[in-house]
């Protein structure tokens, strides 16, 4: 009579693989020969091994469910008392801990690493955007072997030690009995193939370093630290594998006049006190060209005058920041007799408190004379 493997593990016929594995773990801990050396218990342990071998293998399970005998009717055969369910030590580890070793040879072709370079730009280039040509030094596919790593006229061969499996097995004895362990093949390092005649250009790596030029589009509004991703422009992988990405990190050069704060620009203009008192127009070279800044009469040192929309373009969104002009009123440190006399007369006339920027009769003319006197020096 055929053994009911579902009943052996104590699970239903519609049990999932996770439920089958949990049931086996529970029974294996109870019935392991190291825990319970009773001969009947060992026979029971062999039964659950065989049941797990069948039900954990999709092909064997399908054959069993259709009425077939996937283990040839042997319910207890196996090396070291572990049954046919354990062909290698990794099967035991997978059953107990749910971790299976990766099988099969490693691929010689792998994705390349990402690369990064830093690019300096002027303030105007960051504000309005531009296109820059950059030079990068990265790994590219070897043209001599087209990434295969073998010298022209030769090819990669299957490793004769592991026969292409990428690993070799060894049977050892332990407290668990006779088990089989696997390790990467020492001859091919786990690739399953060897390169008997490496390419002289790339030494079998399938890639070489080369310098090339790229055009990078710098969007308007970038700032120091902004990174631009160029997909597929990084390092080519070993074996001619797909390239990684190239990241261009922006570094904005300091400007001789403007300081950037976010998308706003700031600058300082210095005026003589007569110009600040009487008002004037100051020419200022902005990012958009020459403009005149209107200084109203009575402007005080430390005041700021915003020029709307004359800053940096917003990187995300429409519009631009502002250009903020900070006014610094310059007080003369040395006066000639005429200037000193005019300032004393002005101080006498300003004896009565009046709002800033407004003059008593006679003060306006005196300020004009002061302005002429200072400008004439």
C-alpha positions as a LaTeX table, in Angstrom:
\begin{tabular}{lrrr}
\hline
Residue & $x$ (\AA) & $y$ (\AA) & $z$ (\AA) \\
\hline
Unk1 & 0.00 & 0.00 & 0.00 \\
Unk2 & 1.41 & 3.39 & $-1.00$ \\
Unk3 & 2.51 & 5.67 & 1.81 \\
Unk4 & 0.38 & 8.75 & 2.42 \\
Unk5 & 3.08 & 11.43 & 2.58 \\
Unk6 & 0.59 & 14.10 & 3.58 \\
Unk7 & $-0.45$ & 12.03 & 6.59 \\
Unk8 & 3.22 & 11.38 & 7.46 \\
Unk9 & 3.80 & 15.12 & 7.79 \\
Unk10 & 0.37 & 15.77 & 9.25 \\
Unk11 & $-0.77$ & 18.26 & 6.61 \\
Unk12 & $-3.74$ & 18.42 & 4.26 \\
Unk13 & $-3.50$ & 17.76 & 0.54 \\
Unk14 & $-4.01$ & 21.45 & $-0.25$ \\
Unk15 & $-1.25$ & 22.56 & 2.13 \\
Unk16 & 1.10 & 25.25 & 0.87 \\
Unk17 & 4.87 & 24.79 & 0.56 \\
Unk18 & 5.36 & 26.96 & 3.66 \\
Unk19 & 2.97 & 24.75 & 5.68 \\
Unk20 & 4.77 & 21.60 & 4.47 \\
Unk21 & 8.13 & 23.06 & 5.44 \\
Unk22 & 6.91 & 24.12 & 8.91 \\
Unk23 & 5.47 & 20.66 & 9.55 \\
Unk24 & 8.73 & 18.99 & 8.55 \\
Unk25 & 10.80 & 21.28 & 10.77 \\
Unk26 & 8.61 & 20.53 & 13.76 \\
Unk27 & 8.77 & 16.76 & 13.27 \\
Unk28 & 12.50 & 16.78 & 12.46 \\
Unk29 & 13.29 & 18.48 & 15.74 \\
Unk30 & 11.26 & 15.90 & 17.65 \\
Unk31 & 12.48 & 12.79 & 15.83 \\
Unk32 & 16.11 & 13.57 & 15.06 \\
Unk33 & 18.38 & 10.63 & 16.05 \\
Unk34 & 20.54 & 12.92 & 18.18 \\
Unk35 & 17.46 & 13.84 & 20.22 \\
Unk36 & 15.69 & 10.46 & 20.29 \\
Unk37 & 17.91 & 7.43 & 19.53 \\
Unk38 & 15.04 & 4.90 & 19.70 \\
Unk39 & 15.16 & 2.64 & 16.56 \\
Unk40 & 11.45 & 3.12 & 15.90 \\
Unk41 & 11.93 & 6.87 & 16.07 \\
Unk42 & 14.75 & 6.62 & 13.50 \\
Unk43 & 12.47 & 4.76 & 11.11 \\
Unk44 & 9.85 & 7.46 & 11.60 \\
Unk45 & 12.54 & 10.09 & 10.92 \\
Unk46 & 13.36 & 8.40 & 7.61 \\
Unk47 & 9.68 & 8.49 & 6.67 \\
Unk48 & 9.31 & 12.22 & 7.21 \\
Unk49 & 12.52 & 12.81 & 5.21 \\
Unk50 & 11.10 & 10.91 & 2.27 \\
Unk51 & 7.73 & 12.63 & 2.58 \\
Unk52 & 9.39 & 16.05 & 2.62 \\
Unk53 & 11.56 & 15.12 & $-0.38$ \\
Unk54 & 8.46 & 14.35 & $-2.41$ \\
Unk55 & 6.14 & 17.12 & $-1.28$ \\
Unk56 & 8.75 & 19.90 & $-1.38$ \\
Unk57 & 9.69 & 19.13 & $-4.99$ \\
Unk58 & 7.01 & 20.45 & $-7.41$ \\
Unk59 & 7.71 & 17.75 & $-10.04$ \\
Unk60 & 7.78 & 14.87 & $-7.55$ \\
Unk61 & 4.70 & 16.21 & $-5.78$ \\
Unk62 & 2.80 & 16.38 & $-9.07$ \\
Unk63 & 3.81 & 12.80 & $-9.92$ \\
Unk64 & 2.73 & 11.63 & $-6.46$ \\
Unk65 & $-0.62$ & 13.43 & $-6.65$ \\
Unk66 & $-1.26$ & 11.70 & $-10.00$ \\
Unk67 & $-0.65$ & 8.29 & $-8.43$ \\
Unk68 & 2.97 & 7.80 & $-9.40$ \\
Unk69 & 5.90 & 6.74 & $-7.20$ \\
Unk70 & 8.59 & 9.45 & $-7.37$ \\
Unk71 & 11.02 & 7.58 & $-5.08$ \\
Unk72 & 10.73 & 4.11 & $-6.58$ \\
Unk73 & 8.86 & 2.70 & $-3.63$ \\
Unk74 & 11.75 & 3.14 & $-1.26$ \\
Unk75 & 10.48 & 4.88 & 1.80 \\
Unk76 & 13.59 & 4.69 & 3.81 \\
Unk77 & 16.65 & 4.40 & 1.59 \\
Unk78 & 19.31 & 7.01 & 2.03 \\
Unk79 & 22.85 & 7.61 & 3.11 \\
Unk80 & 23.56 & 7.99 & 6.79 \\
Unk81 & 19.91 & 7.62 & 7.85 \\
Unk82 & 18.80 & 10.85 & 6.13 \\
Unk83 & 16.90 & 9.33 & 3.24 \\
Unk84 & 16.89 & 10.49 & $-0.36$ \\
Unk85 & 15.44 & 13.82 & 0.71 \\
Unk86 & 18.90 & 15.14 & 1.57 \\
Unk87 & 21.20 & 15.07 & $-1.43$ \\
Unk88 & 23.45 & 17.72 & 0.13 \\
Unk89 & 24.00 & 19.65 & 3.33 \\
Unk90 & 22.37 & 22.77 & 1.85 \\
Unk91 & 19.07 & 20.86 & 1.63 \\
Unk92 & 19.21 & 20.29 & 5.38 \\
Unk93 & 19.94 & 23.97 & 6.04 \\
Unk94 & 17.09 & 24.97 & 3.75 \\
Unk95 & 14.67 & 22.68 & 5.53 \\
Unk96 & 15.56 & 23.92 & 9.01 \\
Unk97 & 16.28 & 27.60 & 8.38 \\
Unk98 & 14.58 & 28.38 & 5.06 \\
Unk99 & 17.83 & 29.41 & 3.36 \\
Unk100 & 19.06 & 27.72 & 0.23 \\
Unk101 & 22.47 & 28.26 & $-1.27$ \\
Unk102 & 22.54 & 29.77 & $-4.73$ \\
Unk103 & 23.15 & 27.07 & $-7.27$ \\
Unk104 & 24.69 & 27.22 & $-10.69$ \\
Unk105 & 27.66 & 29.09 & $-12.10$ \\
Unk106 & 28.15 & 32.81 & $-11.63$ \\
Unk107 & 27.76 & 35.03 & $-14.65$ \\
Unk108 & 30.89 & 36.68 & $-16.02$ \\
Unk109 & 28.72 & 39.56 & $-17.20$ \\
Unk110 & 27.72 & 42.03 & $-14.48$ \\
Unk111 & 26.39 & 45.58 & $-14.37$ \\
Unk112 & 29.00 & 48.30 & $-14.10$ \\
Unk113 & 29.35 & 50.76 & $-11.25$ \\
Unk114 & 27.93 & 54.26 & $-11.19$ \\
Unk115 & 30.39 & 57.11 & $-11.61$ \\
Unk116 & 30.37 & 60.78 & $-10.54$ \\
Unk117 & 32.25 & 63.87 & $-11.66$ \\
Unk118 & 32.05 & 67.50 & $-10.48$ \\
Unk119 & 31.39 & 70.33 & $-12.91$ \\
Unk120 & 31.94 & 74.03 & $-12.19$ \\
Unk121 & 29.52 & 76.53 & $-13.75$ \\
Unk122 & 29.21 & 80.31 & $-13.71$ \\
Unk123 & 26.35 & 82.02 & $-11.88$ \\
Unk124 & 24.73 & 83.06 & $-15.16$ \\
Unk125 & 24.93 & 79.46 & $-16.45$ \\
Unk126 & 23.27 & 78.18 & $-13.29$ \\
Unk127 & 20.60 & 80.89 & $-13.47$ \\
Unk128 & 19.58 & 80.40 & $-17.09$ \\
Unk129 & 20.83 & 76.89 & $-17.95$ \\
Unk130 & 23.34 & 75.85 & $-20.59$ \\
Unk131 & 24.93 & 72.90 & $-22.34$ \\
Unk132 & 28.46 & 71.95 & $-21.35$ \\
Unk133 & 30.91 & 69.51 & $-22.86$ \\
Unk134 & 32.61 & 67.31 & $-20.29$ \\
Unk135 & 35.40 & 64.78 & $-20.51$ \\
Unk136 & 35.02 & 61.50 & $-18.61$ \\
Unk137 & 37.45 & 58.66 & $-18.02$ \\
Unk138 & 35.51 & 55.41 & $-17.53$ \\
Unk139 & 35.57 & 51.71 & $-18.42$ \\
Unk140 & 34.19 & 50.87 & $-21.88$ \\
Unk141 & 33.70 & 47.60 & $-23.76$ \\
Unk142 & 36.97 & 46.17 & $-25.12$ \\
Unk143 & 36.81 & 46.42 & $-28.89$ \\
Unk144 & 39.38 & 43.65 & $-29.36$ \\
Unk145 & 37.27 & 40.91 & $-27.76$ \\
Unk146 & 33.85 & 42.67 & $-27.73$ \\
Unk147 & 33.59 & 42.10 & $-24.00$ \\
Unk148 & 34.07 & 38.32 & $-24.05$ \\
Unk149 & 37.53 & 38.44 & $-22.48$ \\
Unk150 & 39.04 & 35.83 & $-24.82$ \\
Unk151 & 41.83 & 36.56 & $-27.27$ \\
Unk152 & 40.81 & 36.85 & $-30.94$ \\
Unk153 & 40.42 & 33.40 & $-32.50$ \\
Unk154 & 39.79 & 31.72 & $-29.13$ \\
Unk155 & 36.71 & 31.27 & $-26.96$ \\
Unk156 & 35.65 & 30.66 & $-23.39$ \\
Unk157 & 35.66 & 26.97 & $-22.44$ \\
Unk158 & 33.67 & 24.92 & $-19.96$ \\
Unk159 & 35.60 & 24.19 & $-16.77$ \\
Unk160 & 36.67 & 20.55 & $-16.74$ \\
Unk161 & 36.84 & 20.41 & $-12.93$ \\
Unk162 & 33.22 & 21.35 & $-12.17$ \\
Unk163 & 31.91 & 20.64 & $-15.70$ \\
Unk164 & 30.25 & 24.02 & $-15.91$ \\
Unk165 & 28.40 & 23.87 & $-12.58$ \\
Unk166 & 30.60 & 26.48 & $-10.93$ \\
Unk167 & 30.88 & 24.40 & $-7.75$ \\
Unk168 & 32.40 & 21.16 & $-6.57$ \\
Unk169 & 30.92 & 18.77 & $-4.00$ \\
Unk170 & 32.52 & 16.74 & $-1.24$ \\
Unk171 & 31.02 & 13.99 & 0.94 \\
Unk172 & 31.93 & 14.22 & 4.61 \\
Unk173 & 30.77 & 12.64 & 7.84 \\
Unk174 & 29.47 & 14.65 & 10.78 \\
Unk175 & 27.21 & 14.21 & 13.79 \\
Unk176 & 24.34 & 14.37 & 11.30 \\
Unk177 & 25.73 & 11.44 & 9.38 \\
Unk178 & 27.09 & 11.42 & 5.86 \\
Unk179 & 26.44 & 14.74 & 4.16 \\
Unk180 & 27.49 & 16.43 & 0.97 \\
Unk181 & 28.89 & 19.96 & 1.00 \\
Unk182 & 29.42 & 22.26 & $-1.97$ \\
Unk183 & 31.88 & 25.11 & $-2.52$ \\
Unk184 & 32.86 & 27.32 & $-5.47$ \\
Unk185 & 35.10 & 25.61 & $-7.97$ \\
Unk186 & 38.73 & 26.61 & $-7.26$ \\
Unk187 & 39.68 & 26.37 & $-10.93$ \\
Unk188 & 37.03 & 28.67 & $-12.43$ \\
Unk189 & 36.16 & 30.63 & $-9.22$ \\
Unk190 & 32.53 & 29.69 & $-9.57$ \\
Unk191 & 32.00 & 30.90 & $-13.15$ \\
Unk192 & 31.73 & 27.44 & $-14.67$ \\
Unk193 & 33.96 & 28.52 & $-17.53$ \\
Unk194 & 37.61 & 29.41 & $-17.98$ \\
Unk195 & 39.42 & 31.72 & $-20.39$ \\
Unk196 & 42.47 & 29.76 & $-21.60$ \\
Unk197 & 43.77 & 32.65 & $-23.73$ \\
Unk198 & 42.80 & 36.01 & $-22.19$ \\
Unk199 & 42.47 & 39.03 & $-24.46$ \\
Unk200 & 45.80 & 40.89 & $-24.50$ \\
Unk201 & 44.02 & 44.27 & $-24.54$ \\
Unk202 & 41.79 & 43.86 & $-21.48$ \\
Unk203 & 43.51 & 40.88 & $-19.76$ \\
Unk204 & 40.23 & 38.93 & $-19.89$ \\
Unk205 & 38.11 & 41.54 & $-18.12$ \\
Unk206 & 36.14 & 42.46 & $-21.25$ \\
Unk207 & 36.57 & 46.19 & $-20.69$ \\
Unk208 & 39.24 & 48.87 & $-20.89$ \\
Unk209 & 39.50 & 52.46 & $-19.69$ \\
Unk210 & 38.97 & 55.23 & $-22.21$ \\
Unk211 & 38.44 & 58.99 & $-22.28$ \\
Unk212 & 35.41 & 60.35 & $-24.06$ \\
Unk213 & 33.49 & 63.61 & $-24.42$ \\
Unk214 & 29.84 & 64.07 & $-23.47$ \\
Unk215 & 27.42 & 66.99 & $-23.79$ \\
Unk216 & 25.54 & 67.68 & $-20.56$ \\
Unk217 & 22.42 & 69.81 & $-20.50$ \\
Unk218 & 22.42 & 71.98 & $-17.37$ \\
Unk219 & 18.85 & 72.99 & $-16.48$ \\
Unk220 & 18.14 & 76.54 & $-15.35$ \\
Unk221 & 18.10 & 76.99 & $-11.57$ \\
Unk222 & 20.70 & 74.41 & $-10.53$ \\
Unk223 & 22.73 & 75.12 & $-7.41$ \\
Unk224 & 25.88 & 73.75 & $-5.81$ \\
Unk225 & 25.24 & 70.13 & $-4.87$ \\
Unk226 & 22.65 & 69.49 & $-7.57$ \\
Unk227 & 23.28 & 66.13 & $-9.28$ \\
Unk228 & 22.32 & 65.43 & $-12.87$ \\
Unk229 & 21.87 & 61.74 & $-13.75$ \\
Unk230 & 23.05 & 60.49 & $-17.14$ \\
Unk231 & 21.64 & 56.98 & $-17.46$ \\
Unk232 & 23.95 & 54.38 & $-18.97$ \\
Unk233 & 26.98 & 56.68 & $-19.14$ \\
Unk234 & 28.87 & 55.18 & $-16.19$ \\
Unk235 & 31.30 & 52.26 & $-15.96$ \\
Unk236 & 30.79 & 49.27 & $-18.25$ \\
Unk237 & 30.54 & 46.10 & $-16.16$ \\
Unk238 & 32.91 & 43.11 & $-16.15$ \\
Unk239 & 32.51 & 40.86 & $-19.15$ \\
Unk240 & 31.13 & 43.76 & $-21.16$ \\
Unk241 & 28.11 & 44.02 & $-18.85$ \\
Unk242 & 25.62 & 46.90 & $-19.01$ \\
Unk243 & 27.00 & 50.26 & $-17.87$ \\
Unk244 & 26.04 & 52.05 & $-14.70$ \\
Unk245 & 24.93 & 55.67 & $-14.54$ \\
Unk246 & 27.00 & 58.84 & $-14.52$ \\
Unk247 & 26.17 & 61.59 & $-12.03$ \\
Unk248 & 27.32 & 65.15 & $-12.68$ \\
Unk249 & 27.50 & 67.18 & $-9.45$ \\
Unk250 & 27.25 & 70.95 & $-9.94$ \\
Unk251 & 29.63 & 73.39 & $-8.25$ \\
Unk252 & 28.73 & 77.06 & $-8.73$ \\
Unk253 & 31.67 & 79.46 & $-8.95$ \\
Unk254 & 31.63 & 82.50 & $-6.60$ \\
Unk255 & 30.53 & 85.72 & $-8.32$ \\
Unk256 & 32.48 & 88.95 & $-7.87$ \\
Unk257 & 29.36 & 91.02 & $-7.18$ \\
Unk258 & 26.38 & 88.82 & $-6.34$ \\
Unk259 & 25.80 & 86.42 & $-3.46$ \\
Unk260 & 23.19 & 83.73 & $-4.02$ \\
Unk261 & 20.67 & 82.81 & $-1.32$ \\
Unk262 & 18.32 & 80.23 & $-2.74$ \\
Unk263 & 16.96 & 81.76 & $-5.93$ \\
Unk264 & 17.52 & 85.37 & $-4.77$ \\
Unk265 & 20.65 & 87.37 & $-5.50$ \\
Unk266 & 22.10 & 90.00 & $-3.18$ \\
Unk267 & 24.55 & 92.82 & $-3.80$ \\
Unk268 & 25.68 & 96.04 & $-2.08$ \\
Unk269 & 26.03 & 99.53 & $-3.55$ \\
Unk270 & 27.92 & 102.26 & $-1.72$ \\
Unk271 & 26.69 & 105.87 & $-1.94$ \\
Unk272 & 27.99 & 109.16 & $-0.58$ \\
Unk273 & 25.68 & 110.63 & 2.04 \\
Unk274 & 24.71 & 113.50 & $-0.24$ \\
Unk275 & 23.48 & 111.11 & $-2.93$ \\
Unk276 & 21.51 & 109.13 & $-0.36$ \\
Unk277 & 19.97 & 112.33 & 1.01 \\
Unk278 & 19.09 & 113.91 & $-2.33$ \\
Unk279 & 18.32 & 110.70 & $-4.23$ \\
Unk280 & 19.96 & 109.47 & $-7.40$ \\
Unk281 & 20.03 & 106.69 & $-9.99$ \\
Unk282 & 22.83 & 104.12 & $-9.78$ \\
Unk283 & 23.78 & 102.04 & $-12.84$ \\
Unk284 & 24.04 & 98.32 & $-11.97$ \\
Unk285 & 25.18 & 95.46 & $-14.20$ \\
Unk286 & 22.68 & 92.64 & $-13.57$ \\
Unk287 & 22.46 & 89.14 & $-15.10$ \\
Unk288 & 20.03 & 90.66 & $-17.63$ \\
Unk289 & 22.24 & 93.60 & $-18.54$ \\
Unk290 & 22.73 & 97.17 & $-17.36$ \\
Unk291 & 19.87 & 98.62 & $-15.26$ \\
Unk292 & 19.41 & 101.77 & $-13.16$ \\
Unk293 & 18.56 & 101.44 & $-9.50$ \\
Unk294 & 16.37 & 104.30 & $-8.24$ \\
Unk295 & 17.70 & 105.67 & $-4.91$ \\
Unk296 & 14.98 & 107.75 & $-3.32$ \\
Unk297 & 15.81 & 110.89 & $-1.30$ \\
Unk298 & 16.47 & 110.15 & 2.35 \\
Unk299 & 17.60 & 106.57 & 1.80 \\
Unk300 & 19.32 & 105.24 & 4.92 \\
Unk301 & 22.32 & 102.95 & 5.19 \\
Unk302 & 21.18 & 99.32 & 5.49 \\
Unk303 & 18.02 & 99.75 & 3.43 \\
Unk304 & 17.41 & 97.25 & 0.65 \\
Unk305 & 15.81 & 97.75 & $-2.74$ \\
Unk306 & 14.34 & 94.64 & $-4.43$ \\
Unk307 & 14.41 & 94.26 & $-8.20$ \\
Unk308 & 11.66 & 91.76 & $-8.86$ \\
Unk309 & 12.35 & 88.83 & $-11.17$ \\
Unk310 & 16.03 & 89.61 & $-11.64$ \\
Unk311 & 17.33 & 86.59 & $-9.69$ \\
Unk312 & 17.83 & 82.92 & $-10.54$ \\
Unk313 & 15.26 & 80.87 & $-12.46$ \\
Unk314 & 13.27 & 78.50 & $-10.25$ \\
Unk315 & 14.48 & 74.94 & $-10.88$ \\
Unk316 & 11.03 & 73.53 & $-10.21$ \\
Unk317 & 8.28 & 75.88 & $-11.29$ \\
Unk318 & 7.98 & 79.09 & $-13.21$ \\
Unk319 & 9.45 & 82.51 & $-12.63$ \\
Unk320 & 12.63 & 83.78 & $-11.07$ \\
Unk321 & 13.88 & 85.02 & $-7.73$ \\
Unk322 & 14.68 & 88.66 & $-6.93$ \\
Unk323 & 17.80 & 90.79 & $-6.98$ \\
Unk324 & 18.08 & 92.56 & $-3.63$ \\
Unk325 & 20.25 & 95.69 & $-3.64$ \\
Unk326 & 21.57 & 96.67 & $-0.18$ \\
Unk327 & 22.48 & 100.36 & 0.26 \\
Unk328 & 25.54 & 101.41 & 2.20 \\
Unk329 & 25.85 & 105.15 & 2.88 \\
Unk330 & 29.45 & 106.31 & 3.04 \\
Unk331 & 30.37 & 108.98 & 5.59 \\
Unk332 & 33.45 & 111.06 & 4.71 \\
Unk333 & 36.37 & 110.60 & 7.08 \\
Unk334 & 38.27 & 113.78 & 6.07 \\
Unk335 & 36.79 & 117.20 & 5.26 \\
Unk336 & 38.36 & 120.33 & 3.83 \\
Unk337 & 37.39 & 123.70 & 5.35 \\
Unk338 & 34.64 & 124.40 & 2.81 \\
Unk339 & 33.01 & 120.98 & 3.32 \\
Unk340 & 33.22 & 121.26 & 7.08 \\
Unk341 & 31.62 & 124.74 & 7.01 \\
Unk342 & 28.79 & 123.56 & 4.79 \\
Unk343 & 28.09 & 120.57 & 7.07 \\
Unk344 & 28.03 & 122.84 & 10.15 \\
Unk345 & 25.52 & 125.16 & 8.47 \\
Unk346 & 23.44 & 122.15 & 7.49 \\
Unk347 & 23.49 & 120.88 & 11.08 \\
Unk348 & 22.24 & 124.27 & 12.27 \\
Unk349 & 19.45 & 124.31 & 9.69 \\
Unk350 & 18.49 & 120.72 & 10.69 \\
Unk351 & 18.07 & 121.70 & 14.28 \\
Unk352 & 14.28 & 121.41 & 13.97 \\
Unk353 & 13.11 & 117.80 & 13.77 \\
Unk354 & 11.55 & 116.92 & 10.44 \\
Unk355 & 10.74 & 113.61 & 8.70 \\
Unk356 & 13.69 & 112.01 & 6.88 \\
Unk357 & 13.98 & 113.09 & 3.27 \\
Unk358 & 12.20 & 116.42 & 3.80 \\
Unk359 & 14.08 & 119.69 & 3.84 \\
Unk360 & 13.44 & 123.10 & 5.34 \\
Unk361 & 13.70 & 126.10 & 3.05 \\
Unk362 & 17.34 & 126.63 & 2.24 \\
Unk363 & 18.40 & 123.05 & 3.08 \\
Unk364 & 17.87 & 121.74 & $-0.44$ \\
Unk365 & 20.22 & 124.32 & $-1.92$ \\
Unk366 & 22.78 & 123.72 & 0.81 \\
Unk367 & 22.74 & 119.99 & 0.13 \\
Unk368 & 23.27 & 120.67 & $-3.55$ \\
Unk369 & 26.28 & 122.80 & $-2.71$ \\
Unk370 & 27.54 & 120.04 & $-0.41$ \\
Unk371 & 27.14 & 117.52 & $-3.21$ \\
Unk372 & 29.09 & 119.71 & $-5.57$ \\
Unk373 & 31.77 & 120.26 & $-2.96$ \\
Unk374 & 32.23 & 116.53 & $-2.32$ \\
Unk375 & 32.12 & 115.58 & $-5.97$ \\
Unk376 & 34.68 & 118.22 & $-6.79$ \\
Unk377 & 37.30 & 116.66 & $-4.54$ \\
\hline
\end{tabular}
